[in-house]
GROMACS .gro file of C-alpha atoms in nm:
model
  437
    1UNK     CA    1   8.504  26.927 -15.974
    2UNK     CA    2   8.328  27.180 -16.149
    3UNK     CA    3   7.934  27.222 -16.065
    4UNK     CA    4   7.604  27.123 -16.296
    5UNK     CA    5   7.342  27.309 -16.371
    6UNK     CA    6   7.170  27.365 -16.105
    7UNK     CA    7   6.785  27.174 -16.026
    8UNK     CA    8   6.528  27.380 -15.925
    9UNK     CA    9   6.443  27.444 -15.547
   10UNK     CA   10   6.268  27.672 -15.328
   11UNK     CA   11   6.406  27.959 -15.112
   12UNK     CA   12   6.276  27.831 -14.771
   13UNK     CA   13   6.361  28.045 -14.433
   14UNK     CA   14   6.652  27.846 -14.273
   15UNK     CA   15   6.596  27.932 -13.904
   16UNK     CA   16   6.928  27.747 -13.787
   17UNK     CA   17   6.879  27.907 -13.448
   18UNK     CA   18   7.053  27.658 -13.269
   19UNK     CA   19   7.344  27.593 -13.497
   20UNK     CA   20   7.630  27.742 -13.263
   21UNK     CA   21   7.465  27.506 -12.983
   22UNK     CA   22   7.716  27.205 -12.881
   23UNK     CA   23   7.461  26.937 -12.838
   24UNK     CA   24   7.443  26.850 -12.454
   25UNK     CA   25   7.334  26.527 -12.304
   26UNK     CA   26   7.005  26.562 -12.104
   27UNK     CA   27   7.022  26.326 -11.812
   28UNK     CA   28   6.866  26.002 -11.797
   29UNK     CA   29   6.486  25.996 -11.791
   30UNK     CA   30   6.263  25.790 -11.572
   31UNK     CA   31   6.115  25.589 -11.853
   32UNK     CA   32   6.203  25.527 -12.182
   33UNK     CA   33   5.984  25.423 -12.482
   34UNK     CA   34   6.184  25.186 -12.670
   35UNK     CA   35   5.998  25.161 -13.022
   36UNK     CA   36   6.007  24.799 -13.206
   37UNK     CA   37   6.026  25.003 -13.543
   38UNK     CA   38   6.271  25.233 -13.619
   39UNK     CA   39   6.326  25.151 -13.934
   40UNK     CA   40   6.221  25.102 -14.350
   41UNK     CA   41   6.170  24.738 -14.313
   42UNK     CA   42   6.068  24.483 -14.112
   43UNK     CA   43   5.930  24.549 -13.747
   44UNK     CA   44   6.144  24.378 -13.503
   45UNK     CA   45   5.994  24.163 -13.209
   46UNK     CA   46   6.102  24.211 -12.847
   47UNK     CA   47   6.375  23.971 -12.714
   48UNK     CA   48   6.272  24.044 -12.374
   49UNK     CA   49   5.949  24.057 -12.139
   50UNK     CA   50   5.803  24.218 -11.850
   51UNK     CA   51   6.019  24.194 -11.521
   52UNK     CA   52   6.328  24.156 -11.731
   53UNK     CA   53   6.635  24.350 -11.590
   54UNK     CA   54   6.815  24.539 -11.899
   55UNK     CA   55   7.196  24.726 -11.970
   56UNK     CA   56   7.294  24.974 -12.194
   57UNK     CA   57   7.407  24.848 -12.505
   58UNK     CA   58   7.182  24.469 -12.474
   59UNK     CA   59   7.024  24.350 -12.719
   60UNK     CA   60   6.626  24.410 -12.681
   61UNK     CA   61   6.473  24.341 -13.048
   62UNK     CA   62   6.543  24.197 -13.369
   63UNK     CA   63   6.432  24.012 -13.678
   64UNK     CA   64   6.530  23.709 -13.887
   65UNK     CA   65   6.449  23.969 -14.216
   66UNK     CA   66   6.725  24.119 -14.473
   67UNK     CA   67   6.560  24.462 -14.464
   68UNK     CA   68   6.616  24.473 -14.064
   69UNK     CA   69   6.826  24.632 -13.799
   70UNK     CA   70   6.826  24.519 -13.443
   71UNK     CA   71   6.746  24.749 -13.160
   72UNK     CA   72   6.934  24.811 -12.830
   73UNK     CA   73   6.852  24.908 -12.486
   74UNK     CA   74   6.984  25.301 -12.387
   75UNK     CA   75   6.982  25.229 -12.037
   76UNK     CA   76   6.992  25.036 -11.756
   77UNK     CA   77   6.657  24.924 -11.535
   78UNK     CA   78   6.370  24.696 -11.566
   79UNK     CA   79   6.146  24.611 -11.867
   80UNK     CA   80   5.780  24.724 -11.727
   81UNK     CA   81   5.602  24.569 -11.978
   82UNK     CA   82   5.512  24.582 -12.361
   83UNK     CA   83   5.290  24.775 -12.518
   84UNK     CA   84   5.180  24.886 -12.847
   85UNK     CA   85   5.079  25.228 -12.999
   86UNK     CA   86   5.129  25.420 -13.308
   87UNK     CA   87   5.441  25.441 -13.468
   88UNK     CA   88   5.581  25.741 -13.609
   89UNK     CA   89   5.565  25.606 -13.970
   90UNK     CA   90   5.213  25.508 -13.887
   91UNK     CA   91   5.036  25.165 -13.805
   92UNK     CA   92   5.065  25.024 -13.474
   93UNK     CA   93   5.405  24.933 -13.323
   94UNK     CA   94   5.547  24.765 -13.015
   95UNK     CA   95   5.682  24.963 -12.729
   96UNK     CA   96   5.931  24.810 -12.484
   97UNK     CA   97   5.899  25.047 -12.170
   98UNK     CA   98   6.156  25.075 -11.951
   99UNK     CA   99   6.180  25.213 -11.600
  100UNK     CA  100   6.571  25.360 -11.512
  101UNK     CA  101   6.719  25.271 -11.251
  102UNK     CA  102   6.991  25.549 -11.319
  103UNK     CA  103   7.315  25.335 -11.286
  104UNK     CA  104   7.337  25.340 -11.626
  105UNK     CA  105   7.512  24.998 -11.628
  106UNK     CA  106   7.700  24.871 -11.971
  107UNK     CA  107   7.622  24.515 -12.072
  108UNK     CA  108   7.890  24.289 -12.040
  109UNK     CA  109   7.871  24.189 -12.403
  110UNK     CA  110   8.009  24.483 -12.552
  111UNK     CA  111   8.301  24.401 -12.788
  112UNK     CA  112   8.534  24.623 -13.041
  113UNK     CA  113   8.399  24.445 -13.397
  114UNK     CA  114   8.654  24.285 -13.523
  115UNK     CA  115   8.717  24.364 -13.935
  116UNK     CA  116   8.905  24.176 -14.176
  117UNK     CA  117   8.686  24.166 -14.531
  118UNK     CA  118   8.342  24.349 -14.654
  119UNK     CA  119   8.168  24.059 -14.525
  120UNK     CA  120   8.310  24.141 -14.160
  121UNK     CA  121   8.200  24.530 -14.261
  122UNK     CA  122   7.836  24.466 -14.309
  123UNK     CA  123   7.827  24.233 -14.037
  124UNK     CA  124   7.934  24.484 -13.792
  125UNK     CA  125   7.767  24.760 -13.936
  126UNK     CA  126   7.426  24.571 -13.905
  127UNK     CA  127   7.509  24.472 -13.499
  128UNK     CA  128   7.564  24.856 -13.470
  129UNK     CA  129   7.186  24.914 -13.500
  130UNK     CA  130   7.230  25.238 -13.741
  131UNK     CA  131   7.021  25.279 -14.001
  132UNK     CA  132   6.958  25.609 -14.200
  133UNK     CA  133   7.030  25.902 -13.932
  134UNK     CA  134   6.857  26.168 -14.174
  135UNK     CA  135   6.505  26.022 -14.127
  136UNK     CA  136   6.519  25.794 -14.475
  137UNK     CA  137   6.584  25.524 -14.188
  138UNK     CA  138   6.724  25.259 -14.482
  139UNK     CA  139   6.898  25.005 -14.226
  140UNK     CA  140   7.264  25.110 -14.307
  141UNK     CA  141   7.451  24.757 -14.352
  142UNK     CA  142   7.197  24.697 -14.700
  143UNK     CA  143   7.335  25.006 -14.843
  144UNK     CA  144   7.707  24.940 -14.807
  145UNK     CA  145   7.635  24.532 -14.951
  146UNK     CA  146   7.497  24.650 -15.301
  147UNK     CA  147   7.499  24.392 -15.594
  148UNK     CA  148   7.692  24.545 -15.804
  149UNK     CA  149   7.962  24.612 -15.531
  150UNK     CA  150   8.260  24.591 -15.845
  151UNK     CA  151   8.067  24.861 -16.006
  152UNK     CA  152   8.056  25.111 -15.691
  153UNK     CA  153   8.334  25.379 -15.691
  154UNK     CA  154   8.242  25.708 -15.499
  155UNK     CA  155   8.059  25.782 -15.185
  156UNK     CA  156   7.865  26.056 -15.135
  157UNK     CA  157   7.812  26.186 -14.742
  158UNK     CA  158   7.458  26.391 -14.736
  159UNK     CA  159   7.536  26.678 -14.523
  160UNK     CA  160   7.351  26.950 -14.696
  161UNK     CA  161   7.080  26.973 -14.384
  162UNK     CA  162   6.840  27.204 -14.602
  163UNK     CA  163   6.549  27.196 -14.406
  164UNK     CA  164   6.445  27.476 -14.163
  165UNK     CA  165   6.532  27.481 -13.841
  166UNK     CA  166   6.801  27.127 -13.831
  167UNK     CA  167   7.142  27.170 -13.711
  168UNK     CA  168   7.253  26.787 -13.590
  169UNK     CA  169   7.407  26.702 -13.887
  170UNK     CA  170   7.576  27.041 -13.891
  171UNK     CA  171   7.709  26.972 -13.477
  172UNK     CA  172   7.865  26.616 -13.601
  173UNK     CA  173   8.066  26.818 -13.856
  174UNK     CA  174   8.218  27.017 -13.608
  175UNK     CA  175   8.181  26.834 -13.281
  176UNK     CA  176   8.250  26.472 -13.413
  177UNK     CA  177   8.439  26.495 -13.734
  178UNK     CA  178   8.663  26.249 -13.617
  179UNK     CA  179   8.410  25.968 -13.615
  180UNK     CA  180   8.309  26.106 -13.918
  181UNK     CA  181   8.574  26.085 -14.110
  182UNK     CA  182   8.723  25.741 -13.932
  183UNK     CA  183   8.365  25.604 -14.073
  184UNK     CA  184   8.449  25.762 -14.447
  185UNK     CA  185   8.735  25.594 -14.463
  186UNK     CA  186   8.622  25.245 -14.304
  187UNK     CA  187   8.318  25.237 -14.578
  188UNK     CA  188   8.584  25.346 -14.854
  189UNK     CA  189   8.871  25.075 -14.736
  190UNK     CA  190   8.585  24.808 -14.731
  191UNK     CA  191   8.407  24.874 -15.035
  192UNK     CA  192   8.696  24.987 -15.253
  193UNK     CA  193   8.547  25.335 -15.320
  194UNK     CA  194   8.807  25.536 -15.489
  195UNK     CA  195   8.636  25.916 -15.397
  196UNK     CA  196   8.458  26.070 -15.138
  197UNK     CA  197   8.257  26.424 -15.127
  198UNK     CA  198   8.068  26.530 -14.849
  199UNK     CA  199   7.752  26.761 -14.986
  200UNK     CA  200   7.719  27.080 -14.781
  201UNK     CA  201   7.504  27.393 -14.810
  202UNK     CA  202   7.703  27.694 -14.833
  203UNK     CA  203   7.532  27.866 -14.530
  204UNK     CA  204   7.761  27.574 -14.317
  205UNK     CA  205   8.094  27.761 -14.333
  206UNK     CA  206   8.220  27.612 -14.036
  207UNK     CA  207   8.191  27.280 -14.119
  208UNK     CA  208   8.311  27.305 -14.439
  209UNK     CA  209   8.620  27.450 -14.303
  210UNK     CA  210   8.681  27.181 -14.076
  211UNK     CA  211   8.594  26.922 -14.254
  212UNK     CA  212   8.865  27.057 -14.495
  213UNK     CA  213   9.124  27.115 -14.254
  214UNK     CA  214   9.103  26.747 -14.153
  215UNK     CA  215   9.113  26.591 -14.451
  216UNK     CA  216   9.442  26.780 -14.547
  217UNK     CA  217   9.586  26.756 -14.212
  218UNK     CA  218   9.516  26.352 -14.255
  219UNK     CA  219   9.639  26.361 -14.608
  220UNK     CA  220   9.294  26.248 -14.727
  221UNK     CA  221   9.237  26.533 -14.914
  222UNK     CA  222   9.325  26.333 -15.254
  223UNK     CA  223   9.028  26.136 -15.227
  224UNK     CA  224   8.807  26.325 -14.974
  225UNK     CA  225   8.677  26.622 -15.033
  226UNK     CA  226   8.345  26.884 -14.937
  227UNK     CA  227   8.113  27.020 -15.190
  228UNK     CA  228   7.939  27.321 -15.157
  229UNK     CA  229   7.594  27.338 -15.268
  230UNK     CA  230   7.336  27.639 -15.275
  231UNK     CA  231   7.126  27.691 -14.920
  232UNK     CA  232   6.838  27.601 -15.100
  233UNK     CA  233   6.557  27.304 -15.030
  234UNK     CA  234   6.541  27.067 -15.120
  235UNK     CA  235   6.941  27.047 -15.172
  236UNK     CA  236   6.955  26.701 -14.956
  237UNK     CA  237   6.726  26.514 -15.148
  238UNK     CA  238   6.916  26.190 -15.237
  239UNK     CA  239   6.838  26.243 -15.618
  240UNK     CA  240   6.891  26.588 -15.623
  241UNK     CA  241   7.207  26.529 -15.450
  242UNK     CA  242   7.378  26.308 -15.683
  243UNK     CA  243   7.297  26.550 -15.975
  244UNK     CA  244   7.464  26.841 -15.804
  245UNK     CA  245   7.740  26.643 -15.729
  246UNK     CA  246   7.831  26.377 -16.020
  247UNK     CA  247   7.548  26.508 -16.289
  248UNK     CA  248   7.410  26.181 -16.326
  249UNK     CA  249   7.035  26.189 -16.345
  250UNK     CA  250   6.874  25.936 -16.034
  251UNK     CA  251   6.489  25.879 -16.170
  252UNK     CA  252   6.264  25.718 -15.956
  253UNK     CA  253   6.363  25.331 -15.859
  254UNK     CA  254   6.716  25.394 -15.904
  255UNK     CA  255   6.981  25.299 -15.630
  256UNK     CA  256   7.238  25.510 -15.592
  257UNK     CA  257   7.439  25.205 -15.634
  258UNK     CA  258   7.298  25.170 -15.990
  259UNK     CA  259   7.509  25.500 -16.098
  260UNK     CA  260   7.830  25.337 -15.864
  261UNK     CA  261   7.720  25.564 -15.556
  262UNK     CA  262   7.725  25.480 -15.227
  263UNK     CA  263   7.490  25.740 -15.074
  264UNK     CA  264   7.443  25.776 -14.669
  265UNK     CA  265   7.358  26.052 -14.378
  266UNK     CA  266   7.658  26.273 -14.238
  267UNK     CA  267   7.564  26.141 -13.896
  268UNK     CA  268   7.525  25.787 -14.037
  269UNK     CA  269   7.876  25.779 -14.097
  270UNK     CA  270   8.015  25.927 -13.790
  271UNK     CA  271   7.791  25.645 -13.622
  272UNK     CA  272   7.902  25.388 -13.800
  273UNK     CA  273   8.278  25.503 -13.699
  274UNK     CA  274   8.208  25.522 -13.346
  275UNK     CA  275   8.036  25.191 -13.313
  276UNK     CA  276   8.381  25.021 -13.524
  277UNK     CA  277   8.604  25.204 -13.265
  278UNK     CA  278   8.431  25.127 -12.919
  279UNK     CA  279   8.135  24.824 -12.996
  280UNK     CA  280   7.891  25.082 -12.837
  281UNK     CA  281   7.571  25.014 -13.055
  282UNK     CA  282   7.399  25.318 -13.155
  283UNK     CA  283   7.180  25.411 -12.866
  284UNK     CA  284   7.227  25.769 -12.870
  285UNK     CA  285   7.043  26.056 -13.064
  286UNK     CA  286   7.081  26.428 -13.108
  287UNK     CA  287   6.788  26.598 -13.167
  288UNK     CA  288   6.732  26.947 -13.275
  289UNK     CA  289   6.498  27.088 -13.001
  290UNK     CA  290   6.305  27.418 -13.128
  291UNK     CA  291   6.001  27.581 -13.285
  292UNK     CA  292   5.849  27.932 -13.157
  293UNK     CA  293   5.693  27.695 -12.869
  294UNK     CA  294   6.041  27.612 -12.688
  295UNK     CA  295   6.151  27.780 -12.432
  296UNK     CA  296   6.536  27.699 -12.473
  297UNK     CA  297   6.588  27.609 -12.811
  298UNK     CA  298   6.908  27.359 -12.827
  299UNK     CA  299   7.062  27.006 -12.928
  300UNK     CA  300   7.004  26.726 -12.744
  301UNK     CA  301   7.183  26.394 -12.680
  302UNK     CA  302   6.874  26.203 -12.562
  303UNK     CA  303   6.802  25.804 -12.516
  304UNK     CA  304   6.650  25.629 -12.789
  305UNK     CA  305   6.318  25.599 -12.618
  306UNK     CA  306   6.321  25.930 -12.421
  307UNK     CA  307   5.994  26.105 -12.455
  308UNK     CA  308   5.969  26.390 -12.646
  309UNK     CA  309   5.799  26.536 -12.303
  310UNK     CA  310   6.116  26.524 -12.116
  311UNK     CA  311   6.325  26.572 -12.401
  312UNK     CA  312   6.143  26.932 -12.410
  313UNK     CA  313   6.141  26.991 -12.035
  314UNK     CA  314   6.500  26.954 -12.043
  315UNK     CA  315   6.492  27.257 -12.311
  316UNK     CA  316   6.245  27.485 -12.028
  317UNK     CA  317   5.940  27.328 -12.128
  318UNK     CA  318   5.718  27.510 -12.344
  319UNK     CA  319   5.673  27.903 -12.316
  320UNK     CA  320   5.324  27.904 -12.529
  321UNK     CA  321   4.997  27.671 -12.584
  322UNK     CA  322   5.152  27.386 -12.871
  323UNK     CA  323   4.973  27.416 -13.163
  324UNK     CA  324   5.175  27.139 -13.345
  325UNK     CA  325   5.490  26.905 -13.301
  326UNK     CA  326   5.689  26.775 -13.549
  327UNK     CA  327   5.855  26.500 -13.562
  328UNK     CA  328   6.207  26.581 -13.811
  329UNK     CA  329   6.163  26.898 -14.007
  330UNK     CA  330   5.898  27.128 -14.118
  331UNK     CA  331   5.894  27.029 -14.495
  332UNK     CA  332   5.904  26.634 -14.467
  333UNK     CA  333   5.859  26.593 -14.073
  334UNK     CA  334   5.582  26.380 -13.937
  335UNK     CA  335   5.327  26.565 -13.675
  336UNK     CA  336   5.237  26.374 -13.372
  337UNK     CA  337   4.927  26.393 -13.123
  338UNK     CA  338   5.092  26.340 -12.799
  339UNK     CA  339   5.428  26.423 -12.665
  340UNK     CA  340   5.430  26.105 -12.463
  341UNK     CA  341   5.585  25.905 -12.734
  342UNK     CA  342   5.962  25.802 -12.694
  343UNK     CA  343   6.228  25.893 -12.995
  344UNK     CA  344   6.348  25.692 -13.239
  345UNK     CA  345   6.677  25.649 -13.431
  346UNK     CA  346   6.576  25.837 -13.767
  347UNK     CA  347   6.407  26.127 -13.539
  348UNK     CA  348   6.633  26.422 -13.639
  349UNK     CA  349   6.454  26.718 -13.464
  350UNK     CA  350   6.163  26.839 -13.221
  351UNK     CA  351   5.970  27.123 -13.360
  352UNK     CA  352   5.705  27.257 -13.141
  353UNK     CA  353   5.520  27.572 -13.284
  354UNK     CA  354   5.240  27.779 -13.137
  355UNK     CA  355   4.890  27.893 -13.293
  356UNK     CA  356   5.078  28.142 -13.549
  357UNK     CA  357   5.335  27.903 -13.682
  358UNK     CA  358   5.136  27.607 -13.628
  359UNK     CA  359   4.828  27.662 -13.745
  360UNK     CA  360   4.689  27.552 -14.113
  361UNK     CA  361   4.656  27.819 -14.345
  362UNK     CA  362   4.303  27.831 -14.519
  363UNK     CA  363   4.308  27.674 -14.821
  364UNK     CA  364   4.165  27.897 -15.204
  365UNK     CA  365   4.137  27.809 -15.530
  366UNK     CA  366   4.422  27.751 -15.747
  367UNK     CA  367   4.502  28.052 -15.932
  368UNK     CA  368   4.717  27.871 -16.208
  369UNK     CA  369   5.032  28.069 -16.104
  370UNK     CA  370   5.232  27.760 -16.175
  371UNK     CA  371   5.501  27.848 -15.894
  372UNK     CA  372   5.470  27.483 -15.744
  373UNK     CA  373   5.639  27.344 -16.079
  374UNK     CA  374   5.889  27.665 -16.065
  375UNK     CA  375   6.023  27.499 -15.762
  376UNK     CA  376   6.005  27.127 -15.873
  377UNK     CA  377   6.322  26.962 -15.911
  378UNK     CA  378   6.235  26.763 -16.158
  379UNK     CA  379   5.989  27.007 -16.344
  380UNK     CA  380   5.655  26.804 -16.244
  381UNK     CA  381   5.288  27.003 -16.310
  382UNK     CA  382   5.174  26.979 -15.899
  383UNK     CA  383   4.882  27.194 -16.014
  384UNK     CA  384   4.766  26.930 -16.301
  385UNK     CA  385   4.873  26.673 -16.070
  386UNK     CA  386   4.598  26.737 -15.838
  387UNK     CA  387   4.383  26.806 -16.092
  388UNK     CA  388   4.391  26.438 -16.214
  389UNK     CA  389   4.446  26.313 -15.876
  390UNK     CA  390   4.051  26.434 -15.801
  391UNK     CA  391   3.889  26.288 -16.130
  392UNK     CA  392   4.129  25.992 -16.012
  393UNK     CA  393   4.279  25.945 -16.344
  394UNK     CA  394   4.531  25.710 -16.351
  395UNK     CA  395   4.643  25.790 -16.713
  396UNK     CA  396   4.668  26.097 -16.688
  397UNK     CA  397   4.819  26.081 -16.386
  398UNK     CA  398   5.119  25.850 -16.555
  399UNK     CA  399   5.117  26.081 -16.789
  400UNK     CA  400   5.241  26.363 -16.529
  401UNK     CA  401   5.503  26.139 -16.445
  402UNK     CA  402   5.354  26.143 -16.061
  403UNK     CA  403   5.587  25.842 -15.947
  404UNK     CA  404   5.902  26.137 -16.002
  405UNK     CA  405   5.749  26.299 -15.696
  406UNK     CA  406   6.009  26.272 -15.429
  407UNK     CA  407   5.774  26.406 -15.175
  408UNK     CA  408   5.977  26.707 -15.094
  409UNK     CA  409   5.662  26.921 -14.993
  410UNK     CA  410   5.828  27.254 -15.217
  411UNK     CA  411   5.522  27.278 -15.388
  412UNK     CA  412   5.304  27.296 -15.121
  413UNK     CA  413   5.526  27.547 -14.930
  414UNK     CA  414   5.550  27.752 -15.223
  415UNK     CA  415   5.190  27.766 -15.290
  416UNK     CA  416   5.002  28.090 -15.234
  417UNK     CA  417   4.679  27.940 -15.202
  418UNK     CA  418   4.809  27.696 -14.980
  419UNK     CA  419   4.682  27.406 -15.113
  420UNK     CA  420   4.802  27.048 -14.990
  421UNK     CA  421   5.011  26.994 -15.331
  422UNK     CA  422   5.240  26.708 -15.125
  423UNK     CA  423   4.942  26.495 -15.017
  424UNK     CA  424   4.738  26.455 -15.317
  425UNK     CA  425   5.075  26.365 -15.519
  426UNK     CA  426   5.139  26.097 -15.200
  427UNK     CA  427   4.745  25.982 -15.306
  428UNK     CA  428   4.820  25.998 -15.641
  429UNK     CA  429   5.087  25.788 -15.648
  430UNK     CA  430   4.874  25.535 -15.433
  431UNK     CA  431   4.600  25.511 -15.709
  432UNK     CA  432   4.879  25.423 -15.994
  433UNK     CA  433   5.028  25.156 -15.792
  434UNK     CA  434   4.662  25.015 -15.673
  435UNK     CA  435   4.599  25.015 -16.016
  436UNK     CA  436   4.911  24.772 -16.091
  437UNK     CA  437   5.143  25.014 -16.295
   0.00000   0.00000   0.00000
């Protein structure tokens, strides 16, 4: 397939120090946080209370809701009690803590899905628990039940990984391509997809080679294939993604679907094709563990629910004072305010930075260099955008097409006065839809 022209992107410092790291299990914590939101939807509500003995694999939450995925316990041990703090995507969640009793004990009820139409598919896909592995956290099992199912032909695996310092997705190339591909073909059996391509940045070389070896050596490589796409950010971007690949043009409010795309997460997929083959739910993360501020930078297999404290003593601790920690990456990562919370399903890394990475650049005046719409994919004014965000005009801010903003953060990294591009188009976007448009 030959390639488009190319979107506009920023050249942002990859720092894949850990991507020849084989992700290694850390052992099994004292505690786990078990979040009742780990996903774009509906909260789910605990299934179980204080004194409760759990296994790995039970059922712990869930939610009568379409927009919903249930959640599973990662170990074995007793349910201490519930409690509720701030979730990662903001606004206060609840917590089901859990003290390990180490046995790691499976629950009795885990059963090999059995698959005989679509409607069996999403069914089992929505008991697996996954939802969007890249930190869009869509609950999977919506995506792969569009409306327009007749109309859906290719699917499109996001594996470009263009932010900074991320190597998961790049490990479940290479160290799980089996699920990965076992999950390809499950969602293109069920859903009668005629094409796959699996989006990778070109600085992946290993990947792409054995992601192409395996699709030959399977005879797949008819209908599967890799596509290499420029190590450039935001390359991943689910819009930006299906331009490089198809050339069809995604605007804001589009499905994928919409265009006949299925669109999911590299490590989505593999997930999905693990659960199918052994009824494990997904209970199991890797996390990128790094930042200036780690001692042993590396990937983890940790229990959804593990603390990002023990997570990070399992890496050495931390070697300097922690200015910052991120939640996901740099560019479109979260920062949190204590260490003590547990991981959820959609957390993709662990950056932990000290004062010189981690501190906030002072802020100067816009110099009208215009370099944050240089870098826009879709050729936004950032500079006029925050103009009209602080006289809050809504028109104008229409106008500017602000609702395109796929929150990307290029602008702002791009910015040489360092202003906070990202967050006033986030506001701005809030005053349109306040104002009903």
């Amino acid at each position: 397939m030959s390639q488009k022209k190319h979107l506009n992107s920023a050249k942002t410092p990859h720092y894949k120090n850990t991507a020849n790291c084989v992700a290694v299990e850390m052992p099994i914590p004292d505690v786990v946080r078990i979040a009742m939101s780990h996903n774009i939807g509906k909260h789910c509500q605990p299934l179980v209370k204080k004194g409760d003995e759990v296994k790995v694999g039970q059922l712990i939450g869930d939610v009568d809701a379409f927009i919903s995925a249930p959640i599973y316990s990662s170990v074995s041990g007793v349910v201490t009690g519930i409690e509720t703090e701030r979730g990662g995507m903001g606004g206060e969640v609840q917590v089901v803590v859990i003290e390990t009793d180490k046995k790691q004990e499976v629950y009795e009820g885990i059963a090999v899905p059995e698959v005989n139409s679509h409607a069996d598919f999403v069914k089992a896909v929505r008991a697996s628990g996954v939802v969007g592995l890249g930190g869009a956290s869509f609950p999977t099992h919506v995506k792969y039940n569009p409306q327009n199912l007749e109309e859906v032909d290719t699917l499109i695996i996001n594996a470009a990984e263009c932010e900074p310092f991320i190597t998961c997705d790049n490990r479940t190339m290479i160290d799980d391509a089996e699920n990965l591909i076992y999950g390809m073909e499950q969602i293109m059996k069920w859903l009668d997809l005629k094409q796959g391509y699996v989006g990778i940045e070109e600085n992946k070389p290993e990947a792409i080679a054995n992601l192409d070896r395996l699709f030959k050596e399977k005879g797949l490589d008819d209908r599967m294939h890799t596509f290499t796409l420029q190590s450039r950010y935001p390359k991943g971007a689910e819009r930006v993604l299906v331009y490089e690949i198809t050339g069809k043009t995604m605007n804001a409010g589009v499905l994928p679907a919409q265009l006949g795309i299925i669109l999911s997460n590299v490590t989505t997929v593999a997930a999905v094709g693990a659960y199918l083959q052994t009824g494990m739910p997904y209970i199991l993360k890797t996390v990128t563990v790094d930042g200036d501020a780690i001692a042993e930078p590396k990937n983890v297999k940790a229990p959804i629910g593990a603390t990002v404290y023990d997570i990070v003593q399992f890496c050495g601790g931390y070697k300097k004072p922690v200015k910052k920690i991120v939640l996901g990456g740099p560019m479109m990562g979260r920062t949190i305010a204590s260490d003590a919370v547990g991981i959820v399903k959609y957390n993709s890394a662990i950056l932990a930075f000290g004062e010189e990475m981690g501190a906030f650049p002072k802020e100067t005046a816009c110099i009208n260099c215009a370099r944050c719409h240089s870098v826009c994919a879709f050729e936004l004014m950032p500079f006029a955008l925050a103009a009209a965000y602080e006289q809050k005009d809504v028109d104008k801010l229409k106008e500017l097409r602000v609702m395109q903003c796929m929150e990307c953060g290029s602008c702002s990294f791009i910015c040489p006065a360092h202003r906070p591009l990202i967050f006033m188009n986030k506001l701005g976007k809030g005053l349109v839809r306040e104002a009903g448009n």
